[in-house]
Amino acid sequence: MREEENKRSSQSSSVKRFFKKRWVFPAIYIASAAIILTGVLWYQASSSNTDKYDYKSTDLAGKKDQTPAVEVNKPFENFKMPVDKATEAVVKTKFYDFQGKAEDQESALVFYNNTYQQNTGIDLALKNGETFDVTASLSGTVKRVEEDATLGNVIEIEHDNGIVTQYQSVKDIKVTVGEQVKQGHVLAKAGQSLFNEKAGTHVHFEIRKDGVAVNPTSYFDKPLSSLQENTESTEMPKKKQEEQKIDDPASDTEDESTNSTDNQNS
């Protein structure tokens, strides 16, 4: 019994001597602080792990939200001359401007079927008179592709807000109705027309807003919005709009047949 008591007393005295050392308590404090800090960091790391939650994020690729993103910095297109070699192109016949000068109006008349017609677009040709690639002035949807011997075939492309571009006097057409085309896309080759034989090999180009032709040269290198906002250029007296109609000379034939029918009925 005495031996056991002596062992216990010696052990307790050793523990007391151990705790009396100066470095013991600071070491214990440091170790405790390290354990507590480690526990806090582990808890924060585990709580920030979102992989175990099924979040329906809408800003990450591959999630369920398939709403198409809008390209904020998408550049706006400007009207471009519908000629592959724009620097070599010349205007053979100008647009007939009702507010223009008399001499300009005279140069914008086309003589066809023994009458003078106001040109509702511009006729572009190369200086050397050779054929060339006719390109899309703006991106859009092909709405009309029509063979027409008088006008030299017609391609019409639809854009936003009632704006269309029209290409006449073309051959070797490379697009079809319903096709989406980008700006600069080759549509056809420049050809000739019976309506304006004097222009030779050329393309007749029109820009129309709500069915009314506007001067294309006023909008080259300008955005589509400039025509959308400029409503004054498309507002024309009704009589002037009727005078400006030269879409299809075949309409003259229809008028003549209508008149002959009326005369027979009378």
Tab-separated table of C-alpha atoms in Angstrom:
chain	number	residue	atom	x	y	z
A	1	MET	CA	0.000	0.000	0.000
A	2	ARG	CA	2.779	2.370	0.911
A	3	GLU	CA	4.472	1.698	-2.422
A	4	GLU	CA	1.285	2.641	-4.305
A	5	GLU	CA	0.839	5.821	-2.246
A	6	ASN	CA	4.459	6.748	-2.869
A	7	LYS	CA	3.961	6.263	-6.640
A	8	ARG	CA	0.812	8.458	-6.649
A	9	SER	CA	2.476	11.192	-4.639
A	10	SER	CA	5.474	11.180	-6.950
A	11	GLN	CA	3.235	11.359	-10.067
A	12	SER	CA	1.232	14.289	-8.661
A	13	SER	CA	4.403	16.111	-7.736
A	14	SER	CA	5.713	15.580	-11.302
A	15	VAL	CA	2.515	17.033	-12.790
A	16	LYS	CA	2.756	20.038	-10.487
A	17	ARG	CA	6.363	20.579	-11.427
A	18	PHE	CA	5.368	20.317	-15.134
A	19	PHE	CA	2.665	22.987	-14.832
A	20	LYS	CA	5.004	25.249	-12.903
A	21	LYS	CA	7.179	25.619	-16.019
A	22	ARG	CA	6.712	28.975	-17.793
A	23	TRP	CA	6.147	27.680	-21.310
A	24	VAL	CA	3.389	25.160	-20.440
A	25	PHE	CA	0.344	27.458	-20.247
A	26	PRO	CA	1.258	29.573	-23.328
A	27	ALA	CA	1.706	26.357	-25.273
A	28	ILE	CA	-1.699	25.140	-24.130
A	29	TYR	CA	-3.322	28.463	-25.124
A	30	ILE	CA	-1.708	28.400	-28.561
A	31	ALA	CA	-2.740	24.789	-29.203
A	32	SER	CA	-6.327	25.521	-28.111
A	33	ALA	CA	-6.516	28.577	-30.358
A	34	ALA	CA	-5.185	26.555	-33.295
A	35	ILE	CA	-7.801	23.854	-32.750
A	36	ILE	CA	-10.636	26.411	-32.522
A	37	LEU	CA	-9.459	28.282	-35.648
A	38	THR	CA	-9.178	25.043	-37.588
A	39	GLY	CA	-12.737	24.137	-36.631
A	40	VAL	CA	-14.084	27.554	-37.724
A	41	LEU	CA	-12.343	27.377	-41.082
A	42	TRP	CA	-13.612	23.854	-41.706
A	43	TYR	CA	-17.181	24.927	-40.899
A	44	GLN	CA	-17.006	27.905	-43.275
A	45	ALA	CA	-15.596	25.758	-46.080
A	46	SER	CA	-18.318	23.153	-45.694
A	47	SER	CA	-21.126	25.768	-45.586
A	48	SER	CA	-19.893	27.497	-48.779
A	49	ASN	CA	-19.934	24.255	-50.810
A	50	THR	CA	-22.969	24.772	-53.108
A	51	ASP	CA	-22.462	21.626	-55.167
A	52	LYS	CA	-24.701	19.648	-52.832
A	53	TYR	CA	-27.603	22.058	-53.482
A	54	ASP	CA	-29.617	21.973	-56.733
A	55	TYR	CA	-29.638	25.682	-57.516
A	56	LYS	CA	-31.502	26.640	-60.710
A	57	SER	CA	-28.993	29.197	-61.853
A	58	THR	CA	-29.865	31.312	-64.884
A	59	ASP	CA	-26.462	32.903	-65.394
A	60	LEU	CA	-24.430	29.757	-66.018
A	61	ALA	CA	-24.044	27.893	-69.274
A	62	GLY	CA	-25.609	24.451	-69.466
A	63	LYS	CA	-28.481	25.170	-67.068
A	64	LYS	CA	-32.165	24.636	-67.818
A	65	ASP	CA	-32.870	28.263	-68.787
A	66	GLN	CA	-32.631	28.334	-72.563
A	67	THR	CA	-33.653	31.989	-73.059
A	68	PRO	CA	-31.446	33.327	-75.878
A	69	ALA	CA	-28.985	35.952	-74.774
A	70	VAL	CA	-29.128	39.403	-76.340
A	71	GLU	CA	-25.824	40.587	-77.720
A	72	VAL	CA	-25.557	44.041	-76.184
A	73	ASN	CA	-22.516	45.098	-78.204
A	74	LYS	CA	-23.836	43.800	-81.533
A	75	PRO	CA	-22.798	46.316	-84.187
A	76	PHE	CA	-25.507	47.983	-86.245
A	77	GLU	CA	-25.166	47.603	-89.993
A	78	ASN	CA	-24.953	50.560	-92.326
A	79	PHE	CA	-26.412	50.569	-95.827
A	80	LYS	CA	-23.694	49.534	-98.283
A	81	MET	CA	-23.488	49.939	-102.014
A	82	PRO	CA	-24.662	46.618	-103.522
A	83	VAL	CA	-21.523	46.233	-105.614
A	84	ASP	CA	-18.629	43.893	-104.942
A	85	LYS	CA	-16.162	46.476	-106.273
A	86	ALA	CA	-17.723	49.639	-104.871
A	87	THR	CA	-14.688	51.825	-105.603
A	88	GLU	CA	-14.978	51.020	-109.315
A	89	ALA	CA	-18.737	51.635	-109.530
A	90	VAL	CA	-20.393	54.677	-111.061
A	91	VAL	CA	-23.989	55.891	-110.967
A	92	LYS	CA	-25.411	55.674	-114.486
A	93	THR	CA	-28.869	56.981	-113.589
A	94	LYS	CA	-29.681	58.913	-110.423
A	95	PHE	CA	-32.748	58.748	-108.177
A	96	TYR	CA	-35.547	61.127	-109.177
A	97	ASP	CA	-35.883	63.550	-106.268
A	98	PHE	CA	-39.072	65.613	-106.311
A	99	GLN	CA	-37.333	68.251	-104.190
A	100	GLY	CA	-34.187	68.201	-106.321
A	101	LYS	CA	-32.889	70.632	-108.904
A	102	ALA	CA	-34.377	70.670	-112.380
A	103	GLU	CA	-31.166	69.469	-114.041
A	104	ASP	CA	-30.840	66.597	-111.549
A	105	GLN	CA	-34.426	65.596	-112.142
A	106	GLU	CA	-33.841	65.610	-115.884
A	107	SER	CA	-30.842	63.285	-115.543
A	108	ALA	CA	-32.961	60.927	-113.395
A	109	LEU	CA	-35.537	60.284	-116.139
A	110	VAL	CA	-35.611	56.965	-117.989
A	111	PHE	CA	-37.006	56.865	-121.528
A	112	TYR	CA	-39.075	53.714	-122.030
A	113	ASN	CA	-42.052	52.863	-124.227
A	114	ASN	CA	-42.033	56.380	-125.743
A	115	THR	CA	-42.455	58.009	-122.319
A	116	TYR	CA	-40.158	59.432	-119.648
A	117	GLN	CA	-40.315	57.669	-116.283
A	118	GLN	CA	-38.952	58.885	-112.938
A	119	ASN	CA	-36.192	56.595	-111.695
A	120	THR	CA	-37.156	55.154	-108.296
A	121	GLY	CA	-33.649	53.958	-107.497
A	122	ILE	CA	-30.110	54.289	-108.781
A	123	ASP	CA	-28.466	52.380	-111.616
A	124	LEU	CA	-24.921	51.269	-110.813
A	125	ALA	CA	-22.328	50.003	-113.288
A	126	LEU	CA	-18.569	49.517	-113.493
A	127	LYS	CA	-16.435	52.018	-115.337
A	128	ASN	CA	-15.290	49.322	-117.767
A	129	GLY	CA	-18.870	48.240	-118.500
A	130	GLU	CA	-18.279	44.617	-117.462
A	131	THR	CA	-20.556	42.537	-115.272
A	132	PHE	CA	-19.932	42.263	-111.502
A	133	ASP	CA	-21.211	40.596	-108.350
A	134	VAL	CA	-24.347	42.174	-106.894
A	135	THR	CA	-24.203	41.961	-103.088
A	136	ALA	CA	-26.722	42.446	-100.276
A	137	SER	CA	-26.733	46.008	-99.002
A	138	LEU	CA	-28.026	44.826	-95.612
A	139	SER	CA	-28.680	41.514	-93.909
A	140	GLY	CA	-32.249	40.309	-94.262
A	141	THR	CA	-34.697	37.748	-95.633
A	142	VAL	CA	-35.227	37.168	-99.345
A	143	LYS	CA	-38.924	37.811	-99.984
A	144	ARG	CA	-39.066	37.935	-103.756
A	145	VAL	CA	-37.150	36.369	-106.638
A	146	GLU	CA	-38.835	36.977	-109.953
A	147	GLU	CA	-37.890	36.624	-113.591
A	148	ASP	CA	-38.826	39.726	-115.541
A	149	ALA	CA	-37.602	40.425	-119.062
A	150	THR	CA	-38.465	44.117	-118.889
A	151	LEU	CA	-36.862	44.896	-115.539
A	152	GLY	CA	-34.085	42.349	-115.984
A	153	ASN	CA	-35.204	40.086	-113.088
A	154	VAL	CA	-35.926	41.195	-109.519
A	155	ILE	CA	-34.647	40.267	-106.033
A	156	GLU	CA	-36.268	41.792	-102.965
A	157	ILE	CA	-34.904	41.530	-99.411
A	158	GLU	CA	-36.948	42.413	-96.345
A	159	HIS	CA	-35.483	44.165	-93.303
A	160	ASP	CA	-36.989	45.632	-90.133
A	161	ASN	CA	-39.953	48.005	-89.810
A	162	GLY	CA	-41.266	47.946	-93.368
A	163	ILE	CA	-37.892	48.529	-95.039
A	164	VAL	CA	-36.942	46.521	-98.132
A	165	THR	CA	-34.075	46.662	-100.617
A	166	GLN	CA	-34.681	45.740	-104.236
A	167	TYR	CA	-32.216	44.636	-106.912
A	168	GLN	CA	-33.257	44.717	-110.582
A	169	SER	CA	-31.455	44.011	-113.853
A	170	VAL	CA	-29.663	40.921	-112.502
A	171	LYS	CA	-28.807	37.486	-113.857
A	172	ASP	CA	-27.350	34.216	-112.536
A	173	ILE	CA	-29.405	34.587	-109.351
A	174	LYS	CA	-27.877	32.712	-106.400
A	175	VAL	CA	-30.585	33.099	-103.705
A	176	THR	CA	-34.079	31.727	-103.141
A	177	VAL	CA	-37.206	33.024	-101.418
A	178	GLY	CA	-37.048	32.600	-97.633
A	179	GLU	CA	-33.261	32.512	-97.509
A	180	GLN	CA	-31.474	34.510	-94.811
A	181	VAL	CA	-28.610	36.527	-96.260
A	182	LYS	CA	-25.857	38.497	-94.593
A	183	GLN	CA	-24.595	41.891	-95.662
A	184	GLY	CA	-22.181	41.462	-98.567
A	185	HIS	CA	-23.647	38.094	-99.603
A	186	VAL	CA	-23.492	37.638	-103.385
A	187	LEU	CA	-27.049	37.687	-104.740
A	188	ALA	CA	-26.499	37.599	-108.507
A	189	LYS	CA	-24.563	39.085	-111.409
A	190	ALA	CA	-25.258	42.479	-112.920
A	191	GLY	CA	-27.199	42.248	-116.182
A	192	GLN	CA	-29.234	44.350	-118.573
A	193	SER	CA	-32.874	45.387	-118.840
A	194	LEU	CA	-35.265	46.571	-121.504
A	195	PHE	CA	-36.478	49.291	-119.189
A	196	ASN	CA	-33.132	51.094	-119.095
A	197	GLU	CA	-31.090	49.815	-122.030
A	198	LYS	CA	-29.041	53.001	-122.007
A	199	ALA	CA	-27.441	51.987	-118.664
A	200	GLY	CA	-25.877	48.873	-120.231
A	201	THR	CA	-24.717	46.191	-117.798
A	202	HIS	CA	-25.837	47.471	-114.415
A	203	VAL	CA	-27.875	46.819	-111.286
A	204	HIS	CA	-30.922	48.912	-110.468
A	205	PHE	CA	-30.984	49.342	-106.671
A	206	GLU	CA	-33.887	50.626	-104.589
A	207	ILE	CA	-34.561	51.245	-100.894
A	208	ARG	CA	-38.224	51.376	-99.921
A	209	LYS	CA	-39.885	52.351	-96.640
A	210	ASP	CA	-43.500	51.201	-96.344
A	211	GLY	CA	-43.644	50.808	-100.119
A	212	VAL	CA	-42.284	54.273	-100.924
A	213	ALA	CA	-38.901	54.588	-102.650
A	214	VAL	CA	-36.242	56.817	-101.069
A	215	ASN	CA	-32.926	58.044	-102.414
A	216	PRO	CA	-30.362	55.265	-101.743
A	217	THR	CA	-27.396	57.646	-101.963
A	218	SER	CA	-28.778	59.521	-98.947
A	219	TYR	CA	-28.434	56.420	-96.765
A	220	PHE	CA	-25.208	54.737	-97.852
A	221	ASP	CA	-22.897	54.306	-94.839
A	222	LYS	CA	-25.796	55.175	-92.514
A	223	PRO	CA	-27.599	52.762	-90.158
A	224	LEU	CA	-31.043	51.341	-90.741
A	225	SER	CA	-32.321	53.445	-87.847
A	226	SER	CA	-31.604	56.642	-89.791
A	227	LEU	CA	-34.287	55.664	-92.313
A	228	GLN	CA	-36.642	54.411	-89.614
A	229	GLU	CA	-36.506	57.789	-87.889
A	230	ASN	CA	-36.576	59.926	-91.040
A	231	THR	CA	-40.260	59.740	-91.924
A	232	GLU	CA	-40.230	63.026	-93.837
A	233	SER	CA	-38.265	61.477	-96.710
A	234	THR	CA	-40.964	58.863	-97.224
A	235	GLU	CA	-43.921	61.224	-96.947
A	236	MET	CA	-44.803	62.273	-100.465
A	237	PRO	CA	-47.977	63.761	-101.933
A	238	LYS	CA	-50.272	61.069	-103.265
A	239	LYS	CA	-50.040	62.420	-106.815
A	240	LYS	CA	-46.265	62.229	-106.663
A	241	GLN	CA	-46.421	58.620	-105.442
A	242	GLU	CA	-48.629	57.729	-108.368
A	243	GLU	CA	-46.213	59.425	-110.765
A	244	GLN	CA	-43.309	57.528	-109.217
A	245	LYS	CA	-44.782	54.080	-109.978
A	246	ILE	CA	-42.502	52.204	-112.383
A	247	ASP	CA	-42.318	48.794	-110.694
A	248	ASP	CA	-43.580	46.741	-113.610
A	249	PRO	CA	-44.319	48.248	-117.006
A	250	ALA	CA	-46.644	45.290	-117.509
A	251	SER	CA	-49.101	47.295	-115.400
A	252	ASP	CA	-49.525	49.580	-118.414
A	253	THR	CA	-50.747	46.568	-120.355
A	254	GLU	CA	-53.229	45.782	-117.605
A	255	ASP	CA	-54.515	49.360	-117.720
A	256	GLU	CA	-54.914	49.165	-121.472
A	257	SER	CA	-56.833	45.884	-121.232
A	258	THR	CA	-59.034	47.367	-118.526
A	259	ASN	CA	-59.781	50.420	-120.694
A	260	SER	CA	-60.624	48.254	-123.684
A	261	THR	CA	-62.990	46.197	-121.524
A	262	ASP	CA	-64.684	49.374	-120.302
A	263	ASN	CA	-65.068	50.596	-123.867
A	264	GLN	CA	-66.689	47.296	-124.881
A	265	ASN	CA	-69.084	47.468	-121.972
A	266	SER	CA	-70.044	51.025	-122.889
